[in-house]
Each structure stands twice: as structure tokens, then as C-alpha cells.
PDB file of C-alpha atoms in Angstrom:
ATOM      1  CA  UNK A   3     159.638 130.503  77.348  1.00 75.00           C
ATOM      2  CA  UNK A   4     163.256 130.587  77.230  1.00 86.00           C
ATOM      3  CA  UNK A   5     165.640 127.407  76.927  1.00 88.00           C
ATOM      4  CA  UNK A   6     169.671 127.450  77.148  1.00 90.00           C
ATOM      5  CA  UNK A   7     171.576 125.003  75.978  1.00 91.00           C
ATOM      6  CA  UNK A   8     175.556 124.575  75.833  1.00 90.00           C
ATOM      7  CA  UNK A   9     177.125 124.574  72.327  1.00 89.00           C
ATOM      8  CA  UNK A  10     180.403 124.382  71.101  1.00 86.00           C
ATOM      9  CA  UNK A  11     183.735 125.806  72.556  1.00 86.00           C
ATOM     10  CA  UNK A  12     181.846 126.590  76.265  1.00 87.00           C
ATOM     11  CA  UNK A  13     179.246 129.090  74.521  1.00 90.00           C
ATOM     12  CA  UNK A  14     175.656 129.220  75.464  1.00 91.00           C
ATOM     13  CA  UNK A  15     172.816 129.052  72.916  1.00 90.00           C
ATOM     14  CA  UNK A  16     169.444 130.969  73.835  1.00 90.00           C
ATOM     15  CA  UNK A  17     166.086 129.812  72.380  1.00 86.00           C
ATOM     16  CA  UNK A  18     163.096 132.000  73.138  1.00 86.00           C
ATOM     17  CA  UNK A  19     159.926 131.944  72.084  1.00 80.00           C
ATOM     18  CA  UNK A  20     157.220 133.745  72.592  1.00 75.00           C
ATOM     19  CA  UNK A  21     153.176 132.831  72.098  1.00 70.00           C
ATOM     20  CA  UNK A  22     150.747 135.682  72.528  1.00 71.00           C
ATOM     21  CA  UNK A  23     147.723 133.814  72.025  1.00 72.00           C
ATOM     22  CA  UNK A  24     147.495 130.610  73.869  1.00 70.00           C
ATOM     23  CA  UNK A  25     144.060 130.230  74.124  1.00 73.00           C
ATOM     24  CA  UNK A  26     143.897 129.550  70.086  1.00 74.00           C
ATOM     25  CA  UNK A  27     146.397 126.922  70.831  1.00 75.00           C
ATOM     26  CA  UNK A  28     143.681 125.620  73.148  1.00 79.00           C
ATOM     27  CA  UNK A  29     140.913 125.737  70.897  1.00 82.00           C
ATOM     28  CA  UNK A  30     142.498 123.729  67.755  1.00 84.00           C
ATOM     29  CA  UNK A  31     141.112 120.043  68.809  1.00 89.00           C
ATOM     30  CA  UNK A  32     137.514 121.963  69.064  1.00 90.00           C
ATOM     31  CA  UNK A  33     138.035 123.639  65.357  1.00 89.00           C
ATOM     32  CA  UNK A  34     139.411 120.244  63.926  1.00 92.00           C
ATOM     33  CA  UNK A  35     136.280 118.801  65.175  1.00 94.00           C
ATOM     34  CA  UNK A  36     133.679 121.452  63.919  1.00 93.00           C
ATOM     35  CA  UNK A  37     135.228 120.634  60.302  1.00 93.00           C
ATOM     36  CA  UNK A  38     134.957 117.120  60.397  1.00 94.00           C
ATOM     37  CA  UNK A  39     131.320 117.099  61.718  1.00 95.00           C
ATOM     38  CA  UNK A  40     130.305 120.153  59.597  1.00 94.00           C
ATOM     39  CA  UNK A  41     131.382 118.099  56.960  1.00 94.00           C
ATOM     40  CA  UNK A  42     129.607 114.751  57.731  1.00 94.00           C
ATOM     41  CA  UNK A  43     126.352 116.834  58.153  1.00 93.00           C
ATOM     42  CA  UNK A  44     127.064 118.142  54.543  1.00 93.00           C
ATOM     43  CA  UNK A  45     126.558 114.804  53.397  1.00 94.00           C
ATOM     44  CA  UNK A  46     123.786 113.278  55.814  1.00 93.00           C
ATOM     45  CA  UNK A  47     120.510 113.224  53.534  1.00 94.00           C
ATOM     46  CA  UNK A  48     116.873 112.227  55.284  1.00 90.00           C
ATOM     47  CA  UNK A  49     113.668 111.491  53.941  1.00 90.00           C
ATOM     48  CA  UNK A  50     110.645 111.575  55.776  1.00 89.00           C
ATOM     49  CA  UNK A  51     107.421 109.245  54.934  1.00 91.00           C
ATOM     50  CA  UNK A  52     105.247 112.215  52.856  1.00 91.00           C
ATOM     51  CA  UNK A  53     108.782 113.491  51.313  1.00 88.00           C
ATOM     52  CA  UNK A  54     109.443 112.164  47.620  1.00 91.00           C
ATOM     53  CA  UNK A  55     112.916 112.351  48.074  1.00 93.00           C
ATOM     54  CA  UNK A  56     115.923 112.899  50.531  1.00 93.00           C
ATOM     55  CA  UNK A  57     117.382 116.005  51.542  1.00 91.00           C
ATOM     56  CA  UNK A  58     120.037 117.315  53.136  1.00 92.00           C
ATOM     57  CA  UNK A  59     120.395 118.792  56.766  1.00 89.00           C
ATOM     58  CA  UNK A  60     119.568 122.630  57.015  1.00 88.00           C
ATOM     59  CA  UNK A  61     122.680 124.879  56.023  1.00 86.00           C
ATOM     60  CA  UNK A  62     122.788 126.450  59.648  1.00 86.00           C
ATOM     61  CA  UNK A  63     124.157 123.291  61.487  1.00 86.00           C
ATOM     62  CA  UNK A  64     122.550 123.855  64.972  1.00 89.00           C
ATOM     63  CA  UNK A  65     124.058 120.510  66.039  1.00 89.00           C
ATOM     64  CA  UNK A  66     126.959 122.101  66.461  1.00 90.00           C
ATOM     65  CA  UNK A  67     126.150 124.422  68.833  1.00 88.00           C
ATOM     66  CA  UNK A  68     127.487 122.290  71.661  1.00 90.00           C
ATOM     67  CA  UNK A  69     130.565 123.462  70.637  1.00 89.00           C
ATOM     68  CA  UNK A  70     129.999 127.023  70.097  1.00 86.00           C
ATOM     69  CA  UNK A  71     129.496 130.218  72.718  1.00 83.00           C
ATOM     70  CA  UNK A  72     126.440 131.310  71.104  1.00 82.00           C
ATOM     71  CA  UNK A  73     124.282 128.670  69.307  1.00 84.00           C
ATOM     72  CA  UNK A  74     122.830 129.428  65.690  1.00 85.00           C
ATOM     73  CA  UNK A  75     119.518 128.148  64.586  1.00 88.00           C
ATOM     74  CA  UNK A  76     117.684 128.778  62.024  1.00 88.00           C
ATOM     75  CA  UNK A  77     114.515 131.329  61.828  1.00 88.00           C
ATOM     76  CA  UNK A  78     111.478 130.407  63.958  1.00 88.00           C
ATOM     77  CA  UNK A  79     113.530 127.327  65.602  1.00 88.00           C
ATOM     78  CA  UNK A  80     113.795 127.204  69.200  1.00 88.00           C
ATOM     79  CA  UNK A  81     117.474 127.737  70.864  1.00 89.00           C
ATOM     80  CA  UNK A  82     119.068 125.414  72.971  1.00 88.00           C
ATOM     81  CA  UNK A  83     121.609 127.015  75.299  1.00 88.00           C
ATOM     82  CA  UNK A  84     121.734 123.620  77.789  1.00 89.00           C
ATOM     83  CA  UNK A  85     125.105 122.085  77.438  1.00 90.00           C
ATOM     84  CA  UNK A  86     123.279 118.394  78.146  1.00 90.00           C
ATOM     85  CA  UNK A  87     119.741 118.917  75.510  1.00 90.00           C
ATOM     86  CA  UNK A  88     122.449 120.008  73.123  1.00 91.00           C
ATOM     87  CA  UNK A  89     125.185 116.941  73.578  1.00 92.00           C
ATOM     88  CA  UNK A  90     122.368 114.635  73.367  1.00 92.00           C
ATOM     89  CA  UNK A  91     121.342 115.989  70.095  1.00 91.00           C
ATOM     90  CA  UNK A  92     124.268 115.660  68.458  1.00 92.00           C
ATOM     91  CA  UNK A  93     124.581 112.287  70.378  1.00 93.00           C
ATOM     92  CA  UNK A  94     121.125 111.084  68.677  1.00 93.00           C
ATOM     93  CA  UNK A  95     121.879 112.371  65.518  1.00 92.00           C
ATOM     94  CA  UNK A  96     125.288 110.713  65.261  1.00 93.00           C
ATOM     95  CA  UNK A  97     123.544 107.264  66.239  1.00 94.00           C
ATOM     96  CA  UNK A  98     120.681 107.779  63.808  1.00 92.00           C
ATOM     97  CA  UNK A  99     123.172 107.882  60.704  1.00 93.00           C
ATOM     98  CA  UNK A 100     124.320 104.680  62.159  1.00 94.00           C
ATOM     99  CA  UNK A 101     121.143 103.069  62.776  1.00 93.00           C
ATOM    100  CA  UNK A 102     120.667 103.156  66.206  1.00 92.00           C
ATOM    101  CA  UNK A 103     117.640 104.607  67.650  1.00 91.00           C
ATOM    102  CA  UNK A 104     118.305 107.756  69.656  1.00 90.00           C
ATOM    103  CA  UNK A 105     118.762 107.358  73.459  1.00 89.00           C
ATOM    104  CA  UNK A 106     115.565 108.365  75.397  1.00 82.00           C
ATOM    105  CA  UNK A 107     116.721 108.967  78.757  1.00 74.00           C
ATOM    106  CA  UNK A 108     112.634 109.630  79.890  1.00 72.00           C
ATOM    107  CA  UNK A 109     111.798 105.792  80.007  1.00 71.00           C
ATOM    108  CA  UNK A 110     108.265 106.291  80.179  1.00 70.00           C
ATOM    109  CA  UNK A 111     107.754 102.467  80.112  1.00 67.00           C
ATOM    110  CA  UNK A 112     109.985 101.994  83.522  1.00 69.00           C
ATOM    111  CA  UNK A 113     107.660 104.457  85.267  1.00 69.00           C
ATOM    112  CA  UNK A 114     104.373 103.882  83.585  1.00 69.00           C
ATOM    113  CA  UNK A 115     101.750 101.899  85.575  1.00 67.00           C
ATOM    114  CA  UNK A 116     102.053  98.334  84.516  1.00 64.00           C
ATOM    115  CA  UNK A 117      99.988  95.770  86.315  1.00 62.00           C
ATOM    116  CA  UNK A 118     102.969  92.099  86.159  1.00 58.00           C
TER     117      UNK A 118
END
């Protein structure tokens, strides 16, 4: 990009600038947010009911893969390369440190059999 501007005694002042990789540019907002939620999961610890105590989220964060190309899991877990089963995990696991229960978009008890 190139701006001109007037400056004193009738001269002409040339700014230009030049950005070879705009695409990083781009991509900040994404890496700002991969920090912060890399971070939170650092600290989220669980327990489940035949655990004796809490621990913390496995080091490969797979919830983040929503953001990422190419999702990381860990050995022997599944990958998730669906942009929506991926959102909705990271979704459900946001609302879970909250204490919400995690949104369930089957509804097996709208379209169960129920005799009113």
C-alpha cells in the first residue's frame, strides 16, 4: 500500500508499506484463542466416580482441533475431522466446567414412543 500526503513548503511525503504475509495477519484472533483455551484446559481437573482423585485433561488437547487443519488425538482415540462433532465438543466441554449439562441435540425422549 502506498499513501501520499502533502507536507511542508508544497512537498509530498510517501508512506509505503509492504506485508508479505497477510494470511498470518488473518490468523491472529484464531492463535489468541488457542492460548487462552489451551490454557483453561491446563487447569480443568475431573474426577470420575471409581477415581480417588481429580486429574487433569490429557496433554494432547483434542478439543482444539476445531481450530486446527489437522486434528491431534491421542493414541488409540478416534479422530474427529467434522467441523460440527468437533464444535459441539468443545461446546459441551466449555458448559460442563460451568455446570451445565452438555447439549444433546438427539432428543431421544421427543421421538421415543410415549403413550399421553
Amino acid at each position: 500500500d502506498e499513501y501520499v500526503s502533502d507536507i511542508f513548503m508544497g512537498g509530498k511525503h510517501t508512506l509505503t508499506t509492504y506485508n508479505v504475509c497477510e494470511d498470518s495477519l488473518l490468523a491472529v484472533p484464531l492463535m489468541i484463542d488457542l492460548v487462552v483455551l489451551m490454557e483453561l484446559f491446563q487447569r480443568v481437573k475431573y474426577q470420575t466416580v471409581d477415581a480417588d482423585g481429580f486429574q487433569p485433561l490429557h496433554p494432547i488437547a483434542s478439543l482444539l482441533s476445531y481450530m486446527l487443519k489437522a486434528p491431534v488425538v491421542p493414541a488409540r482415540a478416534a479422530v474427529v475431522n467434522a467441523l460440527g462433532p468437533q464444535r459441539r465438543a468443545l461446546e459441551n466441554i466449555l458448559r460442563a466446567c460451568v455446570g451445565l449439562q452438555p447439549v444433546n441435540e438427539l432428543e431421544l425422549e421427543n421421538k421415543a414412543y410415549r403413550d399421553f
